[in-house]
Amino acid sequence: MSVRLRLTLLYGLLFFMAGALLLFVMSILVANILGGVKVVGFGINDPETAAEVQHQFVEQTMKQLVGRSLVALGGVGIITLVLGYFVADRALSPLQRVTATARRLSESTLHERIALEGPDDEIKELADTFDAMLERLGQAFDSQRRFVANASHELRTPLAINRTLLEVALGDPEVSDDLRAVGRTLLATNARHERLIEGLLLLARSERELTTRTPVDLAEVAATVLEHSARRDHDNDVSVHPELTSGTALGDPVLLEHLVSNLVENAVKHNEDVGELWIRTGLLEGWATVQVENTGPAVPAYEVERLFEPFRRLNADRVESAKGAGLGLSIVRSVVLAHRGAVYAAPRPGGGLIVTVRLPPG
């Protein structure tokens, strides 16, 4: 049973026990009072007859008193249960506020506080303790994000220097074929590391509280992303089927473009050769929605949630990186949470994945 129901039953039980005790005491007192009453009437001259009449009078009076008192106790008891339910609800309302705040919190909303007002009782102490815990968690997350962002920035410079040196070395016409092959391998590795660093920077940025919220049409964002994607070379030959209708979301335009771009790039990289990709935008049940569906290898249902973890790939460990760093869907989820939306993924019948993002409308 819930705490509210238990408190209600406890209040009712205590009332019934107190009422039964009061009724018992009243019955004894009234019986004693009636026992001292002298019966006087015409035709009653015999003491035995008077005593018998008095006994019947006391017995009938007590029966009526107890019967009517029990009925009154039952009626008032029902009213007490109803009032006890509302009293318990009133007493638990601060706890409901704590629960609602805890459910609403995420990594991007740790700045919110309960800030419960009222007397310094046990419930306010609990709320203040929860606020202090949120403060410590917020500082820890901010420290982690700053570390990732700073480390990523520091790593970009040596990677850029390495890329420049390798390109200069490969531009020398006297370089041997063996050194040229090694240089190209190092350039590819360096490019992969640069993509990883950019992904970490974007992931750290997307986990912060949004500072810019403007109306953004997801159809325009998707069209821009598809235009840029068509200019790049891909390992797979994928046919794109856009189904774009207007759906305006309220958020950061740059982060939303990265969100759609990561969905498209993920669908292309993990597709099959001569595969297909569908991208849809619009309004669904009052939410601005973008959905990306792609063909590809079969995805077990129990593996879907794991794909949103950083550096996770389907049927691959952390060191395999032929198709990326494994940050695409992690960035998508972080951007969605920063916009207080929701992201869903489901295996596509016949192979592939369907990812649906729902954002608050603008």
CSV table of C-alpha atoms in Angstrom, one decimal:
chain,number,residue,atom,x,y,z
A,1,MET,CA,0.0,0.0,0.0
A,2,SER,CA,1.1,3.6,-0.6
A,3,VAL,CA,2.1,5.8,2.3
A,4,ARG,CA,-1.0,7.9,1.8
A,5,LEU,CA,-3.3,4.9,2.2
A,6,ARG,CA,-1.4,3.6,5.2
A,7,LEU,CA,-1.6,7.0,6.9
A,8,THR,CA,-5.3,7.2,6.2
A,9,LEU,CA,-5.9,3.7,7.6
A,10,LEU,CA,-3.8,4.6,10.6
A,11,TYR,CA,-5.8,7.8,11.3
A,12,GLY,CA,-9.0,5.9,11.0
A,13,LEU,CA,-7.9,3.1,13.3
A,14,LEU,CA,-6.7,5.5,15.9
A,15,PHE,CA,-10.1,7.3,15.7
A,16,PHE,CA,-12.1,4.1,16.0
A,17,MET,CA,-10.0,3.0,19.0
A,18,ALA,CA,-10.4,6.4,20.7
A,19,GLY,CA,-14.1,6.4,19.9
A,20,ALA,CA,-14.6,2.8,21.2
A,21,LEU,CA,-12.8,3.7,24.4
A,22,LEU,CA,-14.9,6.9,24.9
A,23,LEU,CA,-18.1,4.9,24.2
A,24,PHE,CA,-17.0,2.3,26.8
A,25,VAL,CA,-16.3,4.9,29.5
A,26,MET,CA,-19.5,6.7,28.7
A,27,SER,CA,-21.5,3.5,29.0
A,28,ILE,CA,-20.1,2.8,32.4
A,29,LEU,CA,-20.7,6.4,33.6
A,30,VAL,CA,-24.3,6.5,32.3
A,31,ALA,CA,-25.0,3.0,33.7
A,32,ASN,CA,-23.8,4.2,37.2
A,33,ILE,CA,-25.9,7.4,36.9
A,34,LEU,CA,-29.0,5.5,35.9
A,35,GLY,CA,-28.4,3.0,38.6
A,36,GLY,CA,-29.0,5.7,41.2
A,37,VAL,CA,-32.2,6.9,39.7
A,38,LYS,CA,-35.3,6.0,41.8
A,39,VAL,CA,-38.4,4.9,39.9
A,40,VAL,CA,-41.6,6.4,41.2
A,41,GLY,CA,-45.0,5.7,39.7
A,42,PHE,CA,-48.6,4.9,40.5
A,43,GLY,CA,-49.3,1.4,41.5
A,44,ILE,CA,-45.6,0.7,42.3
A,45,ASN,CA,-45.6,0.1,46.1
A,46,ASP,CA,-43.6,-3.1,46.2
A,47,PRO,CA,-39.8,-2.6,46.4
A,48,GLU,CA,-39.2,-5.6,44.2
A,49,THR,CA,-41.5,-4.3,41.5
A,50,ALA,CA,-39.7,-0.9,41.7
A,51,ALA,CA,-36.4,-2.6,41.3
A,52,GLU,CA,-37.6,-4.7,38.3
A,53,VAL,CA,-38.9,-1.5,36.6
A,54,GLN,CA,-35.7,0.3,37.3
A,55,HIS,CA,-33.6,-2.6,35.9
A,56,GLN,CA,-35.7,-2.7,32.7
A,57,PHE,CA,-35.5,1.1,32.3
A,58,VAL,CA,-31.7,1.1,32.7
A,59,GLU,CA,-31.3,-1.9,30.3
A,60,GLN,CA,-33.5,-0.3,27.5
A,61,THR,CA,-31.8,3.0,27.9
A,62,MET,CA,-28.3,1.5,27.7
A,63,LYS,CA,-29.3,-0.5,24.6
A,64,GLN,CA,-30.6,2.6,22.8
A,65,LEU,CA,-27.6,4.6,23.9
A,66,VAL,CA,-25.0,2.0,22.8
A,67,GLY,CA,-26.8,1.3,19.5
A,68,ARG,CA,-27.1,4.9,18.5
A,69,SER,CA,-23.6,5.6,19.6
A,70,LEU,CA,-22.2,2.8,17.4
A,71,VAL,CA,-24.1,4.2,14.5
A,72,ALA,CA,-22.8,7.7,15.1
A,73,LEU,CA,-19.3,6.2,15.6
A,74,GLY,CA,-19.5,4.5,12.2
A,75,GLY,CA,-20.7,7.6,10.4
A,76,VAL,CA,-18.2,9.8,11.9
A,77,GLY,CA,-15.5,7.2,11.3
A,78,ILE,CA,-16.2,7.2,7.6
A,79,ILE,CA,-16.0,11.0,7.5
A,80,THR,CA,-12.7,10.7,9.5
A,81,LEU,CA,-11.3,8.3,6.8
A,82,VAL,CA,-12.1,10.8,4.1
A,83,LEU,CA,-10.6,13.7,6.0
A,84,GLY,CA,-7.6,11.6,6.9
A,85,TYR,CA,-7.0,10.9,3.2
A,86,PHE,CA,-6.9,14.6,2.5
A,87,VAL,CA,-4.8,15.3,5.6
A,88,ALA,CA,-2.3,12.6,4.5
A,89,ASP,CA,-2.2,14.1,1.0
A,90,ARG,CA,-1.5,17.5,2.5
A,91,ALA,CA,1.2,16.2,4.7
A,92,LEU,CA,2.9,14.3,1.8
A,93,SER,CA,2.7,17.2,-0.7
A,94,PRO,CA,6.2,18.4,0.0
A,95,LEU,CA,7.5,14.8,-0.7
A,96,GLN,CA,5.6,14.8,-3.9
A,97,ARG,CA,7.4,18.0,-4.9
A,98,VAL,CA,10.7,16.4,-4.1
A,99,THR,CA,9.7,13.3,-6.2
A,100,ALA,CA,8.6,15.5,-9.2
A,101,THR,CA,11.8,17.4,-9.2
A,102,ALA,CA,13.9,14.2,-9.0
A,103,ARG,CA,12.0,12.8,-12.0
A,104,ARG,CA,12.5,16.0,-14.0
A,105,LEU,CA,16.2,16.2,-13.5
A,106,SER,CA,18.8,15.1,-16.0
A,107,GLU,CA,22.4,16.0,-16.7
A,108,SER,CA,21.4,19.2,-18.3
A,109,THR,CA,18.9,20.4,-15.6
A,110,LEU,CA,20.9,19.9,-12.5
A,111,HIS,CA,20.7,23.6,-11.8
A,112,GLU,CA,17.1,23.2,-10.7
A,113,ARG,CA,16.4,23.2,-6.9
A,114,ILE,CA,13.4,22.2,-4.8
A,115,ALA,CA,13.8,25.3,-2.5
A,116,LEU,CA,11.1,24.1,-0.1
A,117,GLU,CA,9.8,26.8,2.1
A,118,GLY,CA,8.2,26.2,5.5
A,119,PRO,CA,9.2,25.2,9.1
A,120,ASP,CA,12.5,23.5,9.8
A,121,ASP,CA,11.0,20.0,10.1
A,122,GLU,CA,12.1,16.6,8.8
A,123,ILE,CA,10.6,17.1,5.3
A,124,LYS,CA,12.4,20.5,4.8
A,125,GLU,CA,15.6,18.9,6.0
A,126,LEU,CA,15.2,16.2,3.4
A,127,ALA,CA,14.5,18.8,0.7
A,128,ASP,CA,17.6,20.8,1.7
A,129,THR,CA,19.7,17.7,1.7
A,130,PHE,CA,18.5,16.8,-1.8
A,131,ASP,CA,19.3,20.4,-2.9
A,132,ALA,CA,22.8,20.0,-1.5
A,133,MET,CA,23.3,16.7,-3.3
A,134,LEU,CA,22.2,18.3,-6.6
A,135,GLU,CA,24.7,21.1,-6.0
A,136,ARG,CA,27.5,18.6,-5.6
A,137,LEU,CA,26.3,16.6,-8.6
A,138,GLY,CA,26.2,19.7,-10.8
A,139,GLN,CA,29.7,20.7,-9.8
A,140,ALA,CA,30.9,17.1,-10.6
A,141,PHE,CA,29.3,17.1,-14.0
A,142,ASP,CA,30.6,20.6,-14.8
A,143,SER,CA,34.1,19.6,-13.8
A,144,GLN,CA,33.9,16.5,-16.0
A,145,ARG,CA,32.6,18.4,-19.0
A,146,ARG,CA,35.3,21.1,-18.6
A,147,PHE,CA,37.9,18.4,-18.4
A,148,VAL,CA,36.7,16.7,-21.6
A,149,ALA,CA,36.4,20.0,-23.4
A,150,ASN,CA,39.9,21.3,-22.2
A,151,ALA,CA,41.6,17.9,-23.0
A,152,SER,CA,40.0,17.9,-26.4
A,153,HIS,CA,41.1,21.4,-27.2
A,154,GLU,CA,44.7,20.5,-26.0
A,155,LEU,CA,44.8,17.5,-28.3
A,156,ARG,CA,43.6,19.3,-31.4
A,157,THR,CA,46.9,21.3,-31.7
A,158,PRO,CA,49.3,18.4,-31.9
A,159,LEU,CA,47.0,16.5,-34.2
A,160,ALA,CA,46.9,19.5,-36.5
A,161,ILE,CA,50.7,19.7,-36.4
A,162,ASN,CA,51.0,16.0,-37.2
A,163,ARG,CA,48.6,16.3,-40.2
A,164,THR,CA,50.5,19.3,-41.6
A,165,LEU,CA,53.9,17.6,-41.2
A,166,LEU,CA,52.6,14.4,-42.9
A,167,GLU,CA,51.0,16.4,-45.8
A,168,VAL,CA,54.3,18.3,-46.3
A,169,ALA,CA,56.3,15.0,-46.2
A,170,LEU,CA,53.9,13.3,-48.7
A,171,GLY,CA,54.2,16.3,-51.0
A,172,ASP,CA,57.9,15.7,-51.5
A,173,PRO,CA,58.4,14.0,-54.9
A,174,GLU,CA,61.5,12.1,-53.7
A,175,VAL,CA,59.6,10.2,-51.0
A,176,SER,CA,59.8,6.4,-51.5
A,177,ASP,CA,56.6,4.4,-52.0
A,178,ASP,CA,57.0,2.6,-48.7
A,179,LEU,CA,57.2,5.9,-46.8
A,180,ARG,CA,54.3,7.3,-48.8
A,181,ALA,CA,52.2,4.2,-47.8
A,182,VAL,CA,53.1,4.7,-44.2
A,183,GLY,CA,52.3,8.4,-44.4
A,184,ARG,CA,48.9,7.8,-45.9
A,185,THR,CA,48.1,5.3,-43.1
A,186,LEU,CA,49.2,7.8,-40.5
A,187,LEU,CA,47.1,10.5,-42.1
A,188,ALA,CA,44.1,8.2,-42.0
A,189,THR,CA,44.8,7.5,-38.3
A,190,ASN,CA,45.3,11.1,-37.6
A,191,ALA,CA,42.0,12.0,-39.3
A,192,ARG,CA,40.2,9.4,-37.2
A,193,HIS,CA,41.6,10.9,-34.1
A,194,GLU,CA,40.6,14.4,-35.2
A,195,ARG,CA,37.0,13.1,-35.7
A,196,LEU,CA,37.1,11.6,-32.3
A,197,ILE,CA,38.2,14.9,-30.7
A,198,GLU,CA,35.5,16.8,-32.5
A,199,GLY,CA,33.0,14.3,-31.3
A,200,LEU,CA,34.1,14.7,-27.7
A,201,LEU,CA,34.0,18.4,-28.0
A,202,LEU,CA,30.5,18.3,-29.4
A,203,LEU,CA,29.4,15.8,-26.7
A,204,ALA,CA,30.7,18.0,-24.0
A,205,ARG,CA,29.0,21.0,-25.4
A,206,SER,CA,25.6,19.3,-26.0
A,207,GLU,CA,25.5,18.2,-22.3
A,208,ARG,CA,25.5,21.8,-21.1
A,209,GLU,CA,22.5,23.9,-20.4
A,210,LEU,CA,21.2,25.6,-23.6
A,211,THR,CA,21.9,29.3,-23.9
A,212,THR,CA,20.2,29.8,-27.3
A,213,ARG,CA,16.6,28.8,-28.0
A,214,THR,CA,15.2,29.9,-31.3
A,215,PRO,CA,12.5,28.4,-33.6
A,216,VAL,CA,14.1,25.9,-36.0
A,217,ASP,CA,12.4,24.2,-38.9
A,218,LEU,CA,13.6,20.6,-38.9
A,219,ALA,CA,12.7,20.2,-42.6
A,220,GLU,CA,15.2,23.0,-43.4
A,221,VAL,CA,17.8,21.5,-41.2
A,222,ALA,CA,17.4,18.0,-42.8
A,223,ALA,CA,17.5,19.5,-46.3
A,224,THR,CA,20.8,21.3,-45.4
A,225,VAL,CA,22.3,18.1,-43.9
A,226,LEU,CA,21.4,16.0,-46.9
A,227,GLU,CA,22.9,18.6,-49.3
A,228,HIS,CA,26.2,18.5,-47.4
A,229,SER,CA,26.1,14.8,-47.1
A,230,ALA,CA,25.7,14.4,-50.9
A,231,ARG,CA,28.9,16.3,-51.5
A,232,ARG,CA,31.0,13.9,-49.4
A,233,ASP,CA,32.3,10.6,-50.5
A,234,HIS,CA,30.9,7.6,-48.7
A,235,ASP,CA,32.0,4.0,-48.7
A,236,ASN,CA,28.4,2.8,-49.3
A,237,ASP,CA,26.2,3.7,-52.2
A,238,VAL,CA,23.0,4.6,-50.4
A,239,SER,CA,19.8,5.9,-51.9
A,240,VAL,CA,18.2,8.7,-49.9
A,241,HIS,CA,14.4,9.1,-49.7
A,242,PRO,CA,13.5,12.4,-48.1
A,243,GLU,CA,10.0,12.9,-46.8
A,244,LEU,CA,10.3,16.4,-45.3
A,245,THR,CA,7.4,18.4,-44.0
A,246,SER,CA,7.6,21.5,-41.8
A,247,GLY,CA,8.1,20.8,-38.0
A,248,THR,CA,9.4,23.7,-35.9
A,249,ALA,CA,11.3,22.9,-32.8
A,250,LEU,CA,12.6,25.4,-30.1
A,251,GLY,CA,16.3,25.0,-29.5
A,252,ASP,CA,19.9,25.6,-30.6
A,253,PRO,CA,20.2,25.6,-34.4
A,254,VAL,CA,23.8,24.4,-34.5
A,255,LEU,CA,23.2,21.5,-32.1
A,256,LEU,CA,20.0,20.5,-34.0
A,257,GLU,CA,22.0,20.4,-37.2
A,258,HIS,CA,24.6,18.2,-35.6
A,259,LEU,CA,21.8,16.0,-34.3
A,260,VAL,CA,20.4,15.4,-37.8
A,261,SER,CA,23.8,15.1,-39.3
A,262,ASN,CA,24.9,12.4,-36.8
A,263,LEU,CA,21.7,10.5,-37.5
A,264,VAL,CA,22.3,10.6,-41.3
A,265,GLU,CA,26.0,9.8,-41.1
A,266,ASN,CA,25.3,6.9,-38.7
A,267,ALA,CA,22.6,5.6,-41.1
A,268,VAL,CA,25.0,5.8,-44.0
A,269,LYS,CA,28.1,4.3,-42.3
A,270,HIS,CA,26.2,1.3,-40.9
A,271,ASN,CA,24.2,0.7,-44.1
A,272,GLU,CA,24.8,-2.0,-46.7
A,273,ASP,CA,26.2,-1.3,-50.2
A,274,VAL,CA,23.4,-0.2,-52.5
A,275,GLY,CA,21.3,0.4,-49.4
A,276,GLU,CA,18.5,2.8,-48.7
A,277,LEU,CA,17.8,5.6,-46.2
A,278,TRP,CA,14.6,7.4,-45.3
A,279,ILE,CA,14.5,10.7,-43.5
A,280,ARG,CA,11.2,12.2,-42.3
A,281,THR,CA,10.4,15.4,-40.5
A,282,GLY,CA,7.1,17.0,-39.3
A,283,LEU,CA,4.8,17.3,-36.4
A,284,LEU,CA,3.7,14.1,-34.6
A,285,GLU,CA,1.3,14.3,-31.7
A,286,GLY,CA,2.3,18.0,-31.1
A,287,TRP,CA,6.0,17.3,-31.1
A,288,ALA,CA,8.5,18.3,-33.7
A,289,THR,CA,9.8,15.0,-35.0
A,290,VAL,CA,12.7,13.8,-37.2
A,291,GLN,CA,13.0,10.1,-38.0
A,292,VAL,CA,15.8,8.3,-39.8
A,293,GLU,CA,15.4,4.8,-41.1
A,294,ASN,CA,18.1,2.8,-42.9
A,295,THR,CA,18.7,-0.7,-44.2
A,296,GLY,CA,21.6,-2.7,-43.0
A,297,PRO,CA,22.6,-5.6,-40.8
A,298,ALA,CA,20.0,-7.0,-38.4
A,299,VAL,CA,20.0,-5.3,-35.0
A,300,PRO,CA,18.9,-7.4,-32.0
A,301,ALA,CA,16.4,-5.6,-29.8
A,302,TYR,CA,18.5,-6.1,-26.7
A,303,GLU,CA,21.4,-4.3,-28.3
A,304,VAL,CA,19.5,-1.1,-29.2
A,305,GLU,CA,19.8,0.7,-25.9
A,306,ARG,CA,23.5,-0.1,-25.7
A,307,LEU,CA,24.1,1.7,-29.0
A,308,PHE,CA,23.5,5.0,-27.3
A,309,GLU,CA,26.5,4.6,-25.0
A,310,PRO,CA,29.7,6.4,-25.9
A,311,PHE,CA,32.2,4.3,-27.9
A,312,ARG,CA,29.7,1.5,-28.5
A,313,ARG,CA,29.2,-0.2,-31.8
A,314,LEU,CA,27.1,-3.1,-32.9
A,315,ASN,CA,29.0,-6.4,-32.8
A,316,ALA,CA,32.3,-4.5,-32.1
A,317,ASP,CA,34.5,-3.7,-29.2
A,318,ARG,CA,36.0,-0.4,-28.2
A,319,VAL,CA,39.1,-0.7,-30.4
A,320,GLU,CA,37.4,-1.3,-33.7
A,321,SER,CA,37.0,2.0,-35.4
A,322,ALA,CA,36.6,1.4,-39.1
A,323,LYS,CA,33.2,3.1,-39.2
A,324,GLY,CA,33.7,5.9,-36.7
A,325,ALA,CA,34.4,6.6,-33.0
A,326,GLY,CA,31.1,5.3,-31.7
A,327,LEU,CA,29.9,8.7,-30.5
A,328,GLY,CA,27.1,9.4,-33.1
A,329,LEU,CA,24.1,8.2,-31.2
A,330,SER,CA,25.6,9.3,-27.9
A,331,ILE,CA,25.8,12.9,-29.2
A,332,VAL,CA,22.2,12.5,-30.5
A,333,ARG,CA,20.9,11.5,-27.1
A,334,SER,CA,22.8,14.3,-25.4
A,335,VAL,CA,21.4,17.0,-27.7
A,336,VAL,CA,17.9,15.6,-27.3
A,337,LEU,CA,18.2,15.6,-23.5
A,338,ALA,CA,19.5,19.2,-23.6
A,339,HIS,CA,16.4,20.1,-25.5
A,340,ARG,CA,14.2,18.1,-23.1
A,341,GLY,CA,13.0,15.9,-25.8
A,342,ALA,CA,13.0,12.1,-26.3
A,343,VAL,CA,14.8,9.7,-28.6
A,344,TYR,CA,13.6,6.2,-29.5
A,345,ALA,CA,15.3,3.5,-31.6
A,346,ALA,CA,13.9,0.2,-32.8
A,347,PRO,CA,15.2,-2.6,-35.1
A,348,ARG,CA,13.9,-2.3,-38.7
A,349,PRO,CA,12.2,-5.4,-40.1
A,350,GLY,CA,14.6,-7.0,-42.5
A,351,GLY,CA,17.7,-5.3,-41.0
A,352,GLY,CA,18.7,-1.8,-40.1
A,353,LEU,CA,17.5,0.7,-37.5
A,354,ILE,CA,14.8,3.3,-37.1
A,355,VAL,CA,15.6,6.2,-34.9
A,356,THR,CA,12.9,8.7,-33.9
A,357,VAL,CA,13.6,12.1,-32.2
A,358,ARG,CA,10.8,14.1,-30.7
A,359,LEU,CA,11.5,17.7,-29.6
A,360,PRO,CA,9.3,20.4,-27.9
A,361,PRO,CA,7.6,22.5,-30.6
A,362,GLY,CA,8.6,26.1,-31.2
